Each structure stands twice: as structure tokens, then as C-alpha cells.
PDB file of C-alpha atoms in Angstrom:
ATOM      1  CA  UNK A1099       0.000   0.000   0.000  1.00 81.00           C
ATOM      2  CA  UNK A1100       1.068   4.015  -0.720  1.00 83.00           C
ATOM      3  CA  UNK A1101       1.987   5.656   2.214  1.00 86.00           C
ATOM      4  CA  UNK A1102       3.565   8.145   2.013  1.00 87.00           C
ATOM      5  CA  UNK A1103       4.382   7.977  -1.827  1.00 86.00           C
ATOM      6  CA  UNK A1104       2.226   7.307  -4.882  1.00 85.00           C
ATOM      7  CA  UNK A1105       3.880   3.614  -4.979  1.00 84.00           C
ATOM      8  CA  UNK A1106       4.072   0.966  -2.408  1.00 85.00           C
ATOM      9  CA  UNK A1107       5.546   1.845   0.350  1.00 88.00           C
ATOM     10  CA  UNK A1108       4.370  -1.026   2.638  1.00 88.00           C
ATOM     11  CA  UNK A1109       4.327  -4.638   1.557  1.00 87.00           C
ATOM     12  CA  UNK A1110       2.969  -7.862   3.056  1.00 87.00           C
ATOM     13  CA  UNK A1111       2.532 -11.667   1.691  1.00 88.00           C
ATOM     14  CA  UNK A1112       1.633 -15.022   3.570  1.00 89.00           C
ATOM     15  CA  UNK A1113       2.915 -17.632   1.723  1.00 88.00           C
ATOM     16  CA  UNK A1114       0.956 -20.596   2.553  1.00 88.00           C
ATOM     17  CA  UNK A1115       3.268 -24.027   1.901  1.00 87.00           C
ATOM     18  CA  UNK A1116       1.397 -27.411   0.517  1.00 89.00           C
ATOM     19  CA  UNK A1117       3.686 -28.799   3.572  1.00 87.00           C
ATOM     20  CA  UNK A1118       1.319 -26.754   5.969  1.00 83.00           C
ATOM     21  CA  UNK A1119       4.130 -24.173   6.611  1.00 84.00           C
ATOM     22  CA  UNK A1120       2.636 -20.757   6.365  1.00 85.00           C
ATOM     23  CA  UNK A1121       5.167 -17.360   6.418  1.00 83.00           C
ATOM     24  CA  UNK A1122       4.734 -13.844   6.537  1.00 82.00           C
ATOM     25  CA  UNK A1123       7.016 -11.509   4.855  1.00 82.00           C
ATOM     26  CA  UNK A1124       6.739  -7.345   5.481  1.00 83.00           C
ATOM     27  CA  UNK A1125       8.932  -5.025   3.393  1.00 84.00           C
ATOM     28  CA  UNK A1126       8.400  -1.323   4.539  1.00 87.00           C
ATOM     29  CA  UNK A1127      10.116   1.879   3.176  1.00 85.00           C
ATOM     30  CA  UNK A1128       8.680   4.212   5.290  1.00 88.00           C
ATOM     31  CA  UNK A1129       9.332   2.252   8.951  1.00 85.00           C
ATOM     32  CA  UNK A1130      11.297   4.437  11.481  1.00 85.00           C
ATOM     33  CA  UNK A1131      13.087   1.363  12.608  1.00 84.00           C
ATOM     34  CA  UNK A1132      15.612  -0.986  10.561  1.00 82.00           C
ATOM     35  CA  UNK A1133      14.078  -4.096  11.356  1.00 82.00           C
ATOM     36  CA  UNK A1134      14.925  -7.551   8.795  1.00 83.00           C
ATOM     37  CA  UNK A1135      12.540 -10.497  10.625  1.00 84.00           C
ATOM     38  CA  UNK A1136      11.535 -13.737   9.391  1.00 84.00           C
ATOM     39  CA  UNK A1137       8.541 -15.334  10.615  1.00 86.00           C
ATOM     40  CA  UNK A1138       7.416 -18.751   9.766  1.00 87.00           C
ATOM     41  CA  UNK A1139       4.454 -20.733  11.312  1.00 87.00           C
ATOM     42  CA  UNK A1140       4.249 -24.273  11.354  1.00 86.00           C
ATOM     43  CA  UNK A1141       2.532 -26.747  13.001  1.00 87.00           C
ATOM     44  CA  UNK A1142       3.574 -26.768  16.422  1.00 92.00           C
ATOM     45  CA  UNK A1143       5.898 -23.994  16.206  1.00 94.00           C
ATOM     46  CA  UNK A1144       7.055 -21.077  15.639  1.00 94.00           C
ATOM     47  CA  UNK A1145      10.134 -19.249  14.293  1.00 93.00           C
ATOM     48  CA  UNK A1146      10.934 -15.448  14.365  1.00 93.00           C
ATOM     49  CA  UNK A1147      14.604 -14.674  12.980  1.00 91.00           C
ATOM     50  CA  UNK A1148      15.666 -11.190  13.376  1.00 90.00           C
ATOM     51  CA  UNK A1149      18.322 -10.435  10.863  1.00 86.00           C
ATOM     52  CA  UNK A1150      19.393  -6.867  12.067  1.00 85.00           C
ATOM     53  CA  UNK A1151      20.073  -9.000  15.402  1.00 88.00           C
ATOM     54  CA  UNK A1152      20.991 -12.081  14.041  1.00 89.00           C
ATOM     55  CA  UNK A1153      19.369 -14.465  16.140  1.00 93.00           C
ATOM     56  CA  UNK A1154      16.234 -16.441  16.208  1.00 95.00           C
ATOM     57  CA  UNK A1155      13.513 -17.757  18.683  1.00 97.00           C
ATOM     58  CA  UNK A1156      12.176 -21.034  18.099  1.00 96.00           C
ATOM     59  CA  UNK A1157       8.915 -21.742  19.535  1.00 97.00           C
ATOM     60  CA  UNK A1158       7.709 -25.641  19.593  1.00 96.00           C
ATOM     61  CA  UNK A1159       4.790 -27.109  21.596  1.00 96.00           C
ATOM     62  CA  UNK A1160       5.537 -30.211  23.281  1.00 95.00           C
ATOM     63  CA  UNK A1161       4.353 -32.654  26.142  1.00 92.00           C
ATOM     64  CA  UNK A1162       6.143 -33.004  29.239  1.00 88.00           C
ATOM     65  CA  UNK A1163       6.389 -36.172  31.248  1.00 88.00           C
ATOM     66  CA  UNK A1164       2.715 -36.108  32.317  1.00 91.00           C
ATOM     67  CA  UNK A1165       1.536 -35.870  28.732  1.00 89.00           C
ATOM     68  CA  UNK A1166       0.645 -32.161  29.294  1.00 93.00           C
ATOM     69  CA  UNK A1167       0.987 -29.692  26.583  1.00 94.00           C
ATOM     70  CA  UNK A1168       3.696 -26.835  27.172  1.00 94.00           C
ATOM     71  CA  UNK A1169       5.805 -24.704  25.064  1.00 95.00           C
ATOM     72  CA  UNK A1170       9.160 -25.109  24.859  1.00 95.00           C
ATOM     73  CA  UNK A1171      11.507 -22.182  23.663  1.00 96.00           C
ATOM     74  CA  UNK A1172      15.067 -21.819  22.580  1.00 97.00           C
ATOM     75  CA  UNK A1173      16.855 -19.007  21.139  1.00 96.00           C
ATOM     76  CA  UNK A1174      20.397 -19.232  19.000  1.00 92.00           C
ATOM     77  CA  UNK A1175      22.284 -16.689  17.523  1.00 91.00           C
ATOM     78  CA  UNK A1176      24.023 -16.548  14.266  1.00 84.00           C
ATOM     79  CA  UNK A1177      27.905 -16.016  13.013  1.00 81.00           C
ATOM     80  CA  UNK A1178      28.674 -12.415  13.793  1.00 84.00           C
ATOM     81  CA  UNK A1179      29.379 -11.755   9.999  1.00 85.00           C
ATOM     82  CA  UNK A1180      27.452 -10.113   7.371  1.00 83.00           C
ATOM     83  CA  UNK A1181      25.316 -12.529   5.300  1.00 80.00           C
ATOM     84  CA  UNK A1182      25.559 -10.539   2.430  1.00 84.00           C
ATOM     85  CA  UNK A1183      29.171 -11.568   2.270  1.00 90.00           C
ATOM     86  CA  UNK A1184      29.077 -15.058   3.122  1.00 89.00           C
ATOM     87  CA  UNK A1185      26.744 -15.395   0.041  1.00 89.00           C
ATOM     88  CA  UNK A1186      29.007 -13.715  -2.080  1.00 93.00           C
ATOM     89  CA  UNK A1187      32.310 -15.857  -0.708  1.00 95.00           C
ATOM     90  CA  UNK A1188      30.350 -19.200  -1.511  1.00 94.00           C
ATOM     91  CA  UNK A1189      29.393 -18.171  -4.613  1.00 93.00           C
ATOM     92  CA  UNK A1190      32.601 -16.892  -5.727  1.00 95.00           C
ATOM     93  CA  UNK A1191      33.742 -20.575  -3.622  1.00 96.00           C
ATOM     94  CA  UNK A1192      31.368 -22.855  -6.238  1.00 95.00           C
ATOM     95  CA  UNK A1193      32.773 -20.566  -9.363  1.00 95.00           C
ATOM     96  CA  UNK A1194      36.068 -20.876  -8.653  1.00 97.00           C
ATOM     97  CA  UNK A1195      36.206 -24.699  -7.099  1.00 97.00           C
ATOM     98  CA  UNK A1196      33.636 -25.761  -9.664  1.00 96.00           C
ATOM     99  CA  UNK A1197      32.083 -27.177  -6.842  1.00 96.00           C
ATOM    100  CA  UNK A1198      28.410 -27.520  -5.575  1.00 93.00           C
ATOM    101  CA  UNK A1199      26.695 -24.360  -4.668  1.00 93.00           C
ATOM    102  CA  UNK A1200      24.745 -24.186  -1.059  1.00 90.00           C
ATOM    103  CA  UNK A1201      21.668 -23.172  -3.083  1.00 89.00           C
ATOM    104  CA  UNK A1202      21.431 -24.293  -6.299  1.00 91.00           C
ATOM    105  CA  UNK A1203      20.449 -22.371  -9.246  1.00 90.00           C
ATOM    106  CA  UNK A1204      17.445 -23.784  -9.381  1.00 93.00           C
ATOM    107  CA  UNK A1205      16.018 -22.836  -6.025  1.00 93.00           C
ATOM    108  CA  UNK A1206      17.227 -18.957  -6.535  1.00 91.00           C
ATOM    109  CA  UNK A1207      15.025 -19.754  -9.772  1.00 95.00           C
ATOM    110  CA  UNK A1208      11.863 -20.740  -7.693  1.00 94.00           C
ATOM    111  CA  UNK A1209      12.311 -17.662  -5.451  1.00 92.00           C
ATOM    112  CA  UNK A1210      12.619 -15.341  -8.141  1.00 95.00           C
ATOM    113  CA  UNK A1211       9.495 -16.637  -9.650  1.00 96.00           C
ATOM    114  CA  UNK A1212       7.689 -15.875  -5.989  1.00 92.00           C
ATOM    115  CA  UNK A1213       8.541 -12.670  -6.180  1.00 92.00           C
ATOM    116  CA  UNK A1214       7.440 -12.102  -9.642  1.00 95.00           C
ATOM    117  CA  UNK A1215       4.304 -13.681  -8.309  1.00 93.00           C
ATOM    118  CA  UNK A1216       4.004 -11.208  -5.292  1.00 90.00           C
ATOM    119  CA  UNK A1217       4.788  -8.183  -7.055  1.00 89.00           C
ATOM    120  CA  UNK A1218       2.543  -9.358  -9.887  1.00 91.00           C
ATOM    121  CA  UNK A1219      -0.257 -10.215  -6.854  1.00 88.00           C
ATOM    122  CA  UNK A1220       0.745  -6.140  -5.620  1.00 84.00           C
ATOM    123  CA  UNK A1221      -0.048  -4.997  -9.543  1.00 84.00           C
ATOM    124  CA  UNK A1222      -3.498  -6.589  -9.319  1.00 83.00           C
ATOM    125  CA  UNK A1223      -4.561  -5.146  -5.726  1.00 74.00           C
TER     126      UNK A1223
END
């Protein structure tokens, strides 16, 4: 939606997964704060990773001993380097090993066609 521009300023998809998996993704423009979170929901948990912080909560619901339901929580944090980079380093890795990428063409292929299909979604609203 505008904001405070004639073009979007504020973006928002659920992506809901065949697997059950549903995630929400916000982009904002306008937002006072730097925030870069990833939120997925799945059954019986519950993941929020906070880029900016880089670390993540992880949410589960389990039974304890007596069979009753409770929710278990752990939080981990990430390499303190810039992910950007890393990316870059294993590409530039693959290229110059000829070796296997971590994420293969074809799934940077499948999330370039989601967000054709989210901006496209965007177009039509």
C-alpha cells in the first residue's frame, strides 16, 4: 500500500506451503526502525529470525512427562558476519572450485518466480 508515496511503500505476503508451513514476509520503506525479521508458522511452532540482530527464537509445543501440553523455547544466535558476504564468498567458492553451490540455481530460480508472483499479486490489488 502508498503511504507516504504514490507507490508501495508497505508490503505484506503469507505464503501458505502445501507442507502446511505458512510465512509472513513485510517489506516497509517508510518504517522508522531498521528491522529484517523472518517469521514462519508451522505446526507446532514457531520461528521469528531477526536479521538486524541475528538471532532467532524457536517456539515448539511439546508434552512433558505427564503428557501435558507446554511450550518449549530456545533461542540461538548466528555467526557475527554479514550474510551478504558469506553469500558472495560461496558463490565466488562454487565458481572458482567448480564445486556444488549451497543453493542451487534452481532454487534462486523458484524464489525469483515468488517474487514475480508477489509483485505481480501487488499490480493486481
Amino acid at each position: 500500500m502508498p503511504v507516504l508515496t504514490p507507490r508501495v511503500d508497505i508490503a505484506n505476503a503469507r505464503l501458505r506451503f502445501a507442507s502446511g508451513l505458512i510465512a509472513n514476509l513485510t517489506a516497509s520503506r517508510v518504517s522508522v526502525e531498521k528491522t529484517r525479521k523472518f517469521r514462519v508458522f508451522a505446526p507446532r511452532t514457531y520461528v521469528s529470525a531477526d536479521f538486524t540482530a541475528r538471532e532467532a527464537q524457536v517456539y515448539r509445543l511439546e508434552a512433558d512427562e505427564a503428557g501435558n501440553a507446554r511450550i518449549a523455547s530456545a533461542r540461538q544466535g548466528a555467526p557475527d558476519r554479514e550474510p551478504l558476504r558469506l553469500q558472495i564468498e560461496a558463490f565466488a567458492r562454487a565458481v572458482r572450485d567448480r564445486s556444488r553451490p549451497v543453493v542451487p540455481g534452481e532454487d534462486g530460480r523458484r524464489a525469483l518466480a515468488l517474487a514475480h508472483a508477489i509483485l505481480e499479486r501487488m499490480a493486481a490489488a
